[in-house]
Amino acid sequence: VQALEFLPFKGKVNLKNPEHTFWILEDYGMDPNNVPEEPFHLYFGRWVLILHLLQQIADGQRELIESYSVKKRHFIGNTSMDACLSFIMANHGRVKPNDIVYDPFVGTGGLLISSAHFGAYVCGTDIDYNTIHGLGKASRKNQKWRGPDENIRANLRQYGLEKYYLDALVSDSSRSIWRKGSSHLCVSRLLCIAPYGIREATRRTGSQKESVKSAERSTENPIFVSSNYHLSDIFFDLLKFAAEYLVMGGRLVYWLPTYRPEYTEEIIPRHPCLKLISNCEQMLSSHTSRRLITMEKVEEFKDQDQNSYLPDGQYMPYRGHNSFREKYFSGVTKRIAKEEKDNQK
């Protein structure tokens, strides 16, 4: 307190109901295992309230994490997105009232809930029929089957957000359900977390004649089966969809799993219509992490150029994503072996 006597403050100190609140922030770096004796930087300033969308949010909205907690939610799955991360994604996407938010891997609708909270109309698709319709085995402990109120619509109804719910459809993200020429049905924001192949399989619908080129396919009805959907293909389809159907200035926000020893900026999928806005890392283990990628549409999509950004030489760096599952479990195996060895000492 004495060190701050030089500041020209006037008036009485009122800790219970202050007119102005001041903060001192000390930056000790990002490495918790190597903390310096003195901070790298000191920041001092007055805490201000900012009006945004007619709401005072500068104090933060951390209460949303508790009120929207997955533990209290009617409908959850094995990969339901944490409430805090869902709201972070909505913030990165700059979701606002009357936006149309679409999630192509909707699951139990966690991202739809956070977007609807900010007044956006929400919809999504998923390849899993049981998840979309709220059927099958439950993910909760000591509960065998899902109940009648366990579905995406019930989740939004639980928070008073059902009026923002458009629909959720069973669909394969690799085969767009949007009719060609319907580009006026554009989405404002595209938020998703694609399956990595760890807790949820990466799959798509295929055909016994899949190897035949589109122009040479038979007119006979194909027999669709489940086939592998490589991560590199998932992200390329995702970026192509975003480039075609996002409005100008619309945002794509998604998670990219990475193997940290091999990570470089070059492995981030790119598209000429999309500009990379931010790249934030969340560590999962000593050797794996996932990155929250935010992109913004800056150019109009041209159908004749939709695959022009995939030359063989440029495509090769992204193939490393396809082996993420193997690298993930190889790290787990090594860690377990090390722990067993340490326990034997």
mmCIF file of C-alpha atoms in Angstrom:
data_model
loop_
_atom_site.group_PDB
_atom_site.id
_atom_site.type_symbol
_atom_site.label_atom_id
_atom_site.label_comp_id
_atom_site.label_asym_id
_atom_site.label_seq_id
_atom_site.Cartn_x
_atom_site.Cartn_y
_atom_site.Cartn_z
ATOM 1 C CA VAL A 1 0.000 0.000 0.000
ATOM 2 C CA GLN A 2 2.801 2.411 0.880
ATOM 3 C CA ALA A 3 4.469 1.775 -2.464
ATOM 4 C CA LEU A 4 1.374 3.203 -4.172
ATOM 5 C CA GLU A 5 1.270 6.440 -2.171
ATOM 6 C CA PHE A 6 2.510 8.397 -5.184
ATOM 7 C CA LEU A 7 -0.805 7.814 -7.004
ATOM 8 C CA PRO A 8 -3.054 10.920 -6.854
ATOM 9 C CA PHE A 9 -6.096 9.110 -5.438
ATOM 10 C CA LYS A 10 -8.679 11.121 -3.554
ATOM 11 C CA GLY A 11 -11.661 9.972 -1.519
ATOM 12 C CA LYS A 12 -12.292 7.373 1.131
ATOM 13 C CA VAL A 13 -11.493 3.680 0.791
ATOM 14 C CA ASN A 14 -14.615 1.500 0.727
ATOM 15 C CA LEU A 15 -13.810 -2.186 0.350
ATOM 16 C CA LYS A 16 -17.441 -3.353 0.531
ATOM 17 C CA ASN A 17 -18.947 -1.019 -2.070
ATOM 18 C CA PRO A 18 -16.146 0.773 -3.954
ATOM 19 C CA GLU A 19 -16.763 3.254 -6.761
ATOM 20 C CA HIS A 20 -13.530 2.146 -8.437
ATOM 21 C CA THR A 21 -11.606 -1.134 -8.219
ATOM 22 C CA PHE A 22 -7.903 -1.355 -9.035
ATOM 23 C CA TRP A 23 -5.877 -4.450 -9.844
ATOM 24 C CA ILE A 24 -2.197 -5.343 -9.836
ATOM 25 C CA LEU A 25 -1.297 -8.282 -12.097
ATOM 26 C CA GLU A 26 2.089 -10.031 -11.928
ATOM 27 C CA ASP A 27 3.311 -12.089 -14.883
ATOM 28 C CA TYR A 28 5.646 -14.950 -13.909
ATOM 29 C CA GLY A 29 5.654 -16.671 -17.300
ATOM 30 C CA MET A 30 3.992 -19.854 -18.558
ATOM 31 C CA ASP A 31 6.187 -22.524 -16.966
ATOM 32 C CA PRO A 32 4.828 -23.521 -13.499
ATOM 33 C CA ASN A 33 7.937 -25.635 -12.867
ATOM 34 C CA ASN A 34 10.353 -22.761 -13.428
ATOM 35 C CA VAL A 35 8.954 -19.692 -11.674
ATOM 36 C CA PRO A 36 11.356 -16.716 -11.441
ATOM 37 C CA GLU A 37 11.884 -14.834 -8.161
ATOM 38 C CA GLU A 38 10.733 -11.585 -9.755
ATOM 39 C CA PRO A 39 7.845 -11.243 -12.239
ATOM 40 C CA PHE A 40 8.576 -10.500 -15.874
ATOM 41 C CA HIS A 41 5.932 -7.783 -16.017
ATOM 42 C CA LEU A 42 3.700 -5.806 -13.656
ATOM 43 C CA TYR A 43 0.341 -4.447 -14.778
ATOM 44 C CA PHE A 44 -1.716 -1.936 -12.845
ATOM 45 C CA GLY A 45 -5.088 -0.571 -13.891
ATOM 46 C CA ARG A 46 -8.693 0.194 -13.089
ATOM 47 C CA TRP A 47 -11.301 -2.527 -13.569
ATOM 48 C CA VAL A 48 -13.894 -1.227 -16.004
ATOM 49 C CA LEU A 49 -17.323 -2.420 -17.073
ATOM 50 C CA ILE A 50 -17.814 -2.795 -20.803
ATOM 51 C CA LEU A 51 -21.243 -2.681 -22.442
ATOM 52 C CA HIS A 52 -21.523 -5.484 -24.997
ATOM 53 C CA LEU A 53 -24.834 -6.523 -26.496
ATOM 54 C CA LEU A 54 -26.516 -4.489 -23.729
ATOM 55 C CA GLN A 55 -24.962 -6.727 -21.083
ATOM 56 C CA GLN A 56 -22.246 -5.829 -18.600
ATOM 57 C CA ILE A 57 -19.762 -8.646 -19.059
ATOM 58 C CA ALA A 58 -16.372 -7.201 -18.095
ATOM 59 C CA ASP A 59 -16.680 -8.888 -14.706
ATOM 60 C CA GLY A 60 -16.916 -12.157 -16.600
ATOM 61 C CA GLN A 61 -19.649 -14.773 -16.649
ATOM 62 C CA ARG A 62 -17.997 -17.592 -14.752
ATOM 63 C CA GLU A 63 -21.328 -18.392 -13.106
ATOM 64 C CA LEU A 64 -22.345 -19.884 -16.465
ATOM 65 C CA ILE A 65 -19.849 -22.706 -15.984
ATOM 66 C CA GLU A 66 -21.708 -23.885 -12.897
ATOM 67 C CA SER A 67 -25.259 -23.241 -14.099
ATOM 68 C CA TYR A 68 -24.572 -25.022 -17.421
ATOM 69 C CA SER A 69 -22.462 -27.795 -15.884
ATOM 70 C CA VAL A 70 -22.563 -31.080 -17.796
ATOM 71 C CA LYS A 71 -23.121 -32.870 -14.464
ATOM 72 C CA LYS A 72 -26.564 -31.248 -14.180
ATOM 73 C CA ARG A 73 -27.553 -31.699 -17.820
ATOM 74 C CA HIS A 74 -30.384 -34.041 -18.864
ATOM 75 C CA PHE A 75 -28.670 -35.478 -21.934
ATOM 76 C CA ILE A 76 -24.940 -36.261 -22.011
ATOM 77 C CA GLY A 77 -22.619 -38.580 -23.936
ATOM 78 C CA ASN A 78 -19.103 -39.937 -23.692
ATOM 79 C CA THR A 79 -17.680 -36.842 -25.380
ATOM 80 C CA SER A 80 -20.010 -34.062 -24.186
ATOM 81 C CA MET A 81 -18.115 -30.778 -24.345
ATOM 82 C CA ASP A 82 -17.238 -29.131 -21.041
ATOM 83 C CA ALA A 83 -19.416 -26.048 -20.415
ATOM 84 C CA CYS A 84 -16.428 -23.737 -19.974
ATOM 85 C CA LEU A 85 -14.857 -24.796 -23.290
ATOM 86 C CA SER A 86 -18.229 -24.537 -25.051
ATOM 87 C CA PHE A 87 -18.569 -20.900 -24.027
ATOM 88 C CA ILE A 88 -14.949 -20.215 -24.996
ATOM 89 C CA MET A 89 -15.696 -21.567 -28.480
ATOM 90 C CA ALA A 90 -18.821 -19.416 -28.720
ATOM 91 C CA ASN A 91 -16.744 -16.380 -27.739
ATOM 92 C CA HIS A 92 -14.089 -17.198 -30.340
ATOM 93 C CA GLY A 93 -16.855 -17.505 -32.914
ATOM 94 C CA ARG A 94 -18.306 -14.132 -31.801
ATOM 95 C CA VAL A 95 -21.748 -15.675 -31.567
ATOM 96 C CA LYS A 96 -24.432 -13.005 -31.247
ATOM 97 C CA PRO A 97 -28.262 -12.780 -31.357
ATOM 98 C CA ASN A 98 -29.949 -13.975 -34.560
ATOM 99 C CA ASP A 99 -26.842 -15.772 -35.838
ATOM 100 C CA ILE A 100 -27.338 -19.249 -37.321
ATOM 101 C CA VAL A 101 -24.877 -21.649 -35.698
ATOM 102 C CA TYR A 102 -24.309 -25.089 -37.220
ATOM 103 C CA ASP A 103 -22.423 -28.049 -35.707
ATOM 104 C CA PRO A 104 -21.730 -30.943 -38.146
ATOM 105 C CA PHE A 105 -20.670 -33.241 -35.257
ATOM 106 C CA VAL A 106 -23.419 -32.162 -32.896
ATOM 107 C CA GLY A 107 -23.384 -35.133 -30.500
ATOM 108 C CA THR A 108 -25.463 -34.208 -27.441
ATOM 109 C CA GLY A 109 -25.596 -30.535 -28.433
ATOM 110 C CA GLY A 110 -23.191 -28.912 -25.979
ATOM 111 C CA LEU A 111 -22.089 -26.279 -28.489
ATOM 112 C CA LEU A 112 -25.687 -25.557 -29.451
ATOM 113 C CA ILE A 113 -26.490 -24.731 -25.829
ATOM 114 C CA SER A 114 -23.676 -22.209 -25.412
ATOM 115 C CA SER A 115 -24.534 -20.568 -28.741
ATOM 116 C CA ALA A 116 -28.251 -20.410 -27.960
ATOM 117 C CA HIS A 117 -27.423 -18.726 -24.649
ATOM 118 C CA PHE A 118 -26.141 -15.757 -26.683
ATOM 119 C CA GLY A 119 -29.334 -15.624 -28.746
ATOM 120 C CA ALA A 120 -28.248 -17.588 -31.834
ATOM 121 C CA TYR A 121 -30.483 -20.040 -33.682
ATOM 122 C CA VAL A 122 -28.829 -23.453 -33.618
ATOM 123 C CA CYS A 123 -28.864 -26.673 -35.634
ATOM 124 C CA GLY A 124 -26.605 -29.626 -36.285
ATOM 125 C CA THR A 125 -26.057 -33.069 -37.732
ATOM 126 C CA ASP A 126 -24.438 -36.294 -36.593
ATOM 127 C CA ILE A 127 -23.879 -39.700 -38.154
ATOM 128 C CA ASP A 128 -25.018 -41.511 -34.973
ATOM 129 C CA TYR A 129 -28.771 -42.206 -35.201
ATOM 130 C CA ASN A 130 -29.089 -43.130 -31.524
ATOM 131 C CA THR A 131 -27.440 -39.915 -30.344
ATOM 132 C CA ILE A 132 -29.604 -37.667 -32.504
ATOM 133 C CA HIS A 133 -32.797 -39.390 -31.320
ATOM 134 C CA GLY A 134 -31.720 -39.897 -27.704
ATOM 135 C CA LEU A 135 -31.867 -43.691 -27.905
ATOM 136 C CA GLY A 136 -29.647 -46.526 -26.761
ATOM 137 C CA LYS A 137 -27.503 -46.978 -23.675
ATOM 138 C CA ALA A 138 -27.023 -44.119 -21.256
ATOM 139 C CA SER A 139 -23.638 -42.588 -20.461
ATOM 140 C CA ARG A 140 -24.449 -42.002 -16.788
ATOM 141 C CA LYS A 141 -23.278 -44.351 -14.099
ATOM 142 C CA ASN A 142 -25.894 -46.805 -12.798
ATOM 143 C CA GLN A 143 -28.272 -45.968 -15.663
ATOM 144 C CA LYS A 144 -28.761 -48.568 -18.362
ATOM 145 C CA TRP A 145 -30.929 -46.849 -20.994
ATOM 146 C CA ARG A 146 -31.646 -43.251 -21.881
ATOM 147 C CA GLY A 147 -34.942 -41.797 -20.723
ATOM 148 C CA PRO A 148 -37.616 -40.016 -22.816
ATOM 149 C CA ASP A 149 -36.297 -36.559 -21.820
ATOM 150 C CA GLU A 150 -32.715 -37.315 -22.859
ATOM 151 C CA ASN A 151 -32.272 -35.610 -26.209
ATOM 152 C CA ILE A 152 -30.882 -32.394 -27.640
ATOM 153 C CA ARG A 153 -34.185 -30.545 -27.583
ATOM 154 C CA ALA A 154 -34.685 -31.408 -23.908
ATOM 155 C CA ASN A 155 -31.231 -30.003 -23.142
ATOM 156 C CA LEU A 156 -32.127 -26.621 -24.598
ATOM 157 C CA ARG A 157 -35.541 -26.746 -22.927
ATOM 158 C CA GLN A 158 -33.783 -27.304 -19.597
ATOM 159 C CA TYR A 159 -32.126 -23.879 -19.924
ATOM 160 C CA GLY A 160 -35.123 -22.080 -21.436
ATOM 161 C CA LEU A 161 -33.473 -21.991 -24.873
ATOM 162 C CA GLU A 162 -35.793 -24.248 -26.870
ATOM 163 C CA LYS A 163 -37.056 -21.325 -28.975
ATOM 164 C CA TYR A 164 -33.587 -21.076 -30.550
ATOM 165 C CA TYR A 165 -33.466 -24.750 -31.556
ATOM 166 C CA LEU A 166 -33.965 -25.317 -35.303
ATOM 167 C CA ASP A 167 -33.308 -29.067 -35.603
ATOM 168 C CA ALA A 168 -30.754 -31.864 -35.554
ATOM 169 C CA LEU A 169 -30.544 -34.393 -38.366
ATOM 170 C CA VAL A 170 -28.859 -37.736 -38.947
ATOM 171 C CA SER A 171 -26.261 -37.027 -41.600
ATOM 172 C CA ASP A 172 -22.735 -37.868 -42.706
ATOM 173 C CA SER A 173 -20.526 -34.770 -42.627
ATOM 174 C CA SER A 174 -18.564 -36.077 -45.615
ATOM 175 C CA ARG A 175 -21.737 -35.949 -47.725
ATOM 176 C CA SER A 176 -23.314 -32.519 -47.493
ATOM 177 C CA ILE A 177 -27.076 -32.451 -46.941
ATOM 178 C CA TRP A 178 -27.220 -28.909 -48.317
ATOM 179 C CA ARG A 179 -28.573 -28.770 -51.856
ATOM 180 C CA LYS A 180 -26.304 -27.202 -54.445
ATOM 181 C CA GLY A 181 -27.446 -23.728 -55.334
ATOM 182 C CA SER A 182 -28.856 -23.112 -51.845
ATOM 183 C CA SER A 183 -25.964 -20.874 -50.841
ATOM 184 C CA HIS A 184 -28.453 -18.252 -49.656
ATOM 185 C CA LEU A 185 -29.071 -20.623 -46.726
ATOM 186 C CA CYS A 186 -25.772 -19.546 -45.201
ATOM 187 C CA VAL A 187 -24.663 -20.133 -41.640
ATOM 188 C CA SER A 188 -23.131 -17.367 -39.550
ATOM 189 C CA ARG A 189 -20.948 -19.539 -37.332
ATOM 190 C CA LEU A 190 -19.628 -23.096 -37.624
ATOM 191 C CA LEU A 191 -18.578 -24.603 -34.276
ATOM 192 C CA CYS A 192 -17.584 -28.234 -33.833
ATOM 193 C CA ILE A 193 -15.313 -30.786 -32.234
ATOM 194 C CA ALA A 194 -14.554 -33.580 -34.693
ATOM 195 C CA PRO A 195 -14.064 -37.147 -33.398
ATOM 196 C CA TYR A 196 -10.406 -38.099 -32.931
ATOM 197 C CA GLY A 197 -10.869 -41.868 -32.880
ATOM 198 C CA ILE A 198 -10.119 -42.084 -29.135
ATOM 199 C CA ARG A 199 -13.504 -42.236 -27.382
ATOM 200 C CA GLU A 200 -15.576 -41.930 -30.550
ATOM 201 C CA ALA A 201 -14.830 -43.633 -33.856
ATOM 202 C CA THR A 202 -14.092 -41.600 -36.976
ATOM 203 C CA ARG A 203 -16.418 -43.047 -39.576
ATOM 204 C CA ARG A 204 -18.496 -42.134 -42.582
ATOM 205 C CA THR A 205 -20.894 -43.850 -44.928
ATOM 206 C CA GLY A 206 -19.245 -45.625 -47.818
ATOM 207 C CA SER A 207 -20.173 -47.806 -50.725
ATOM 208 C CA GLN A 208 -19.031 -51.100 -52.109
ATOM 209 C CA LYS A 209 -18.285 -49.166 -55.292
ATOM 210 C CA GLU A 210 -16.513 -46.319 -53.489
ATOM 211 C CA SER A 211 -13.353 -46.738 -55.521
ATOM 212 C CA VAL A 212 -15.201 -45.966 -58.756
ATOM 213 C CA LYS A 213 -14.981 -42.333 -59.826
ATOM 214 C CA SER A 214 -18.124 -40.249 -59.512
ATOM 215 C CA ALA A 215 -18.510 -39.846 -63.247
ATOM 216 C CA GLU A 216 -18.237 -43.590 -63.822
ATOM 217 C CA ARG A 217 -20.553 -44.805 -61.058
ATOM 218 C CA SER A 218 -23.399 -47.126 -61.904
ATOM 219 C CA THR A 219 -26.963 -45.868 -61.654
ATOM 220 C CA GLU A 220 -27.757 -48.799 -59.374
ATOM 221 C CA ASN A 221 -28.485 -47.993 -55.748
ATOM 222 C CA PRO A 222 -25.231 -48.438 -53.805
ATOM 223 C CA ILE A 223 -25.063 -50.433 -50.599
ATOM 224 C CA PHE A 224 -23.837 -48.057 -47.923
ATOM 225 C CA VAL A 225 -21.558 -49.333 -45.206
ATOM 226 C CA SER A 226 -19.503 -47.742 -42.478
ATOM 227 C CA SER A 227 -15.939 -46.941 -43.481
ATOM 228 C CA ASN A 228 -12.913 -45.187 -42.004
ATOM 229 C CA TYR A 229 -12.892 -41.406 -42.092
ATOM 230 C CA HIS A 230 -9.321 -40.169 -41.777
ATOM 231 C CA LEU A 231 -8.726 -37.023 -39.734
ATOM 232 C CA SER A 232 -7.083 -35.301 -42.700
ATOM 233 C CA ASP A 233 -10.243 -35.903 -44.748
ATOM 234 C CA ILE A 234 -12.462 -34.714 -41.892
ATOM 235 C CA PHE A 235 -10.691 -31.374 -41.658
ATOM 236 C CA PHE A 236 -10.531 -30.835 -45.414
ATOM 237 C CA ASP A 237 -14.270 -31.514 -45.731
ATOM 238 C CA LEU A 238 -14.890 -29.193 -42.792
ATOM 239 C CA LEU A 239 -12.906 -26.314 -44.300
ATOM 240 C CA LYS A 240 -14.508 -26.792 -47.704
ATOM 241 C CA PHE A 241 -17.973 -26.712 -46.160
ATOM 242 C CA ALA A 242 -17.103 -23.578 -44.162
ATOM 243 C CA ALA A 243 -15.703 -21.852 -47.251
ATOM 244 C CA GLU A 244 -18.864 -22.598 -49.232
ATOM 245 C CA TYR A 245 -21.645 -21.997 -46.713
ATOM 246 C CA LEU A 246 -20.366 -19.455 -44.187
ATOM 247 C CA VAL A 247 -21.411 -15.859 -44.744
ATOM 248 C CA MET A 248 -18.637 -13.377 -45.433
ATOM 249 C CA GLY A 249 -17.045 -12.592 -42.096
ATOM 250 C CA GLY A 250 -18.502 -15.785 -40.601
ATOM 251 C CA ARG A 251 -16.279 -17.871 -38.362
ATOM 252 C CA LEU A 252 -15.218 -21.518 -38.144
ATOM 253 C CA VAL A 253 -14.095 -22.719 -34.693
ATOM 254 C CA TYR A 254 -12.887 -26.296 -34.183
ATOM 255 C CA TRP A 255 -10.410 -28.430 -32.214
ATOM 256 C CA LEU A 256 -7.359 -29.893 -33.942
ATOM 257 C CA PRO A 257 -5.619 -32.815 -32.125
ATOM 258 C CA THR A 258 -1.824 -32.718 -32.341
ATOM 259 C CA TYR A 259 1.127 -34.883 -31.392
ATOM 260 C CA ARG A 260 3.327 -32.321 -29.649
ATOM 261 C CA PRO A 261 6.812 -33.670 -30.581
ATOM 262 C CA GLU A 262 5.904 -33.346 -34.275
ATOM 263 C CA TYR A 263 3.825 -30.170 -34.177
ATOM 264 C CA THR A 264 4.580 -27.308 -36.571
ATOM 265 C CA GLU A 265 2.420 -24.469 -37.868
ATOM 266 C CA GLU A 266 2.425 -26.122 -41.300
ATOM 267 C CA ILE A 267 0.115 -28.944 -40.196
ATOM 268 C CA ILE A 268 -2.810 -26.573 -39.586
ATOM 269 C CA PRO A 269 -5.275 -27.114 -42.478
ATOM 270 C CA ARG A 270 -5.738 -24.030 -44.653
ATOM 271 C CA HIS A 271 -8.168 -22.810 -47.299
ATOM 272 C CA PRO A 272 -7.830 -19.740 -49.554
ATOM 273 C CA CYS A 273 -11.282 -18.512 -48.524
ATOM 274 C CA LEU A 274 -10.509 -18.725 -44.794
ATOM 275 C CA LYS A 275 -8.115 -16.617 -42.731
ATOM 276 C CA LEU A 276 -6.524 -18.033 -39.577
ATOM 277 C CA ILE A 277 -7.502 -15.787 -36.651
ATOM 278 C CA SER A 278 -6.184 -17.649 -33.612
ATOM 279 C CA ASN A 279 -4.470 -20.901 -32.616
ATOM 280 C CA CYS A 280 -4.704 -21.764 -28.894
ATOM 281 C CA GLU A 281 -3.233 -24.900 -27.313
ATOM 282 C CA GLN A 282 -4.803 -27.041 -24.612
ATOM 283 C CA MET A 283 -2.383 -29.679 -23.328
ATOM 284 C CA LEU A 284 -3.857 -33.147 -22.890
ATOM 285 C CA SER A 285 -0.678 -34.965 -21.858
ATOM 286 C CA SER A 286 3.086 -34.598 -22.120
ATOM 287 C CA HIS A 287 2.966 -35.680 -25.764
ATOM 288 C CA THR A 288 -0.511 -34.731 -26.996
ATOM 289 C CA SER A 289 -2.601 -31.595 -27.084
ATOM 290 C CA ARG A 290 -5.439 -30.085 -29.036
ATOM 291 C CA ARG A 291 -5.570 -26.656 -30.590
ATOM 292 C CA LEU A 292 -8.584 -24.404 -30.764
ATOM 293 C CA ILE A 293 -8.479 -23.106 -34.329
ATOM 294 C CA THR A 294 -10.500 -20.026 -35.259
ATOM 295 C CA MET A 295 -10.851 -19.020 -38.917
ATOM 296 C CA GLU A 296 -12.828 -16.298 -40.665
ATOM 297 C CA LYS A 297 -14.235 -16.302 -44.188
ATOM 298 C CA VAL A 298 -12.576 -13.529 -46.211
ATOM 299 C CA GLU A 299 -13.230 -14.591 -49.829
ATOM 300 C CA GLU A 300 -16.212 -15.917 -51.737
ATOM 301 C CA PHE A 301 -16.172 -19.622 -52.546
ATOM 302 C CA LYS A 302 -15.724 -20.666 -56.182
ATOM 303 C CA ASP A 303 -16.975 -24.140 -57.025
ATOM 304 C CA GLN A 304 -14.429 -24.733 -59.779
ATOM 305 C CA ASP A 305 -11.587 -24.057 -57.340
ATOM 306 C CA GLN A 306 -12.868 -26.125 -54.424
ATOM 307 C CA ASN A 307 -10.013 -28.632 -54.609
ATOM 308 C CA SER A 308 -7.339 -26.399 -56.082
ATOM 309 C CA TYR A 309 -5.739 -25.958 -52.657
ATOM 310 C CA LEU A 310 -4.933 -29.680 -52.354
ATOM 311 C CA PRO A 311 -1.807 -30.300 -54.434
ATOM 312 C CA ASP A 312 -0.004 -33.481 -53.444
ATOM 313 C CA GLY A 313 2.976 -31.662 -51.976
ATOM 314 C CA GLN A 314 0.770 -29.464 -49.806
ATOM 315 C CA TYR A 315 -1.467 -32.306 -48.704
ATOM 316 C CA MET A 316 1.341 -34.470 -47.323
ATOM 317 C CA PRO A 317 1.982 -32.540 -44.039
ATOM 318 C CA TYR A 318 -1.644 -33.044 -42.987
ATOM 319 C CA ARG A 319 -1.520 -36.836 -43.258
ATOM 320 C CA GLY A 320 0.189 -36.921 -39.875
ATOM 321 C CA HIS A 321 -3.224 -36.316 -38.293
ATOM 322 C CA ASN A 322 -4.328 -39.762 -39.489
ATOM 323 C CA SER A 323 -1.957 -41.511 -37.065
ATOM 324 C CA PHE A 324 -2.941 -39.421 -34.036
ATOM 325 C CA ARG A 325 -4.798 -42.347 -32.436
ATOM 326 C CA GLU A 326 -1.803 -44.663 -32.681
ATOM 327 C CA LYS A 327 0.555 -42.002 -31.329
ATOM 328 C CA TYR A 328 -1.860 -41.215 -28.504
ATOM 329 C CA PHE A 329 -2.081 -44.810 -27.311
ATOM 330 C CA SER A 330 1.639 -45.426 -27.783
ATOM 331 C CA GLY A 331 2.225 -42.614 -25.311
ATOM 332 C CA VAL A 332 -0.299 -44.088 -22.886
ATOM 333 C CA THR A 333 1.383 -47.489 -23.142
ATOM 334 C CA LYS A 334 4.808 -45.994 -22.436
ATOM 335 C CA ARG A 335 3.477 -44.063 -19.447
ATOM 336 C CA ILE A 336 1.848 -47.160 -17.930
ATOM 337 C CA ALA A 337 5.058 -49.162 -18.417
ATOM 338 C CA LYS A 338 7.075 -46.403 -16.738
ATOM 339 C CA GLU A 339 4.678 -46.253 -13.782
ATOM 340 C CA GLU A 340 4.841 -50.035 -13.340
ATOM 341 C CA LYS A 341 8.625 -49.912 -13.460
ATOM 342 C CA ASP A 342 8.734 -47.126 -10.859
ATOM 343 C CA ASN A 343 6.381 -49.050 -8.575
ATOM 344 C CA GLN A 344 8.660 -52.089 -8.669
ATOM 345 C CA LYS A 345 11.624 -50.096 -7.370
#
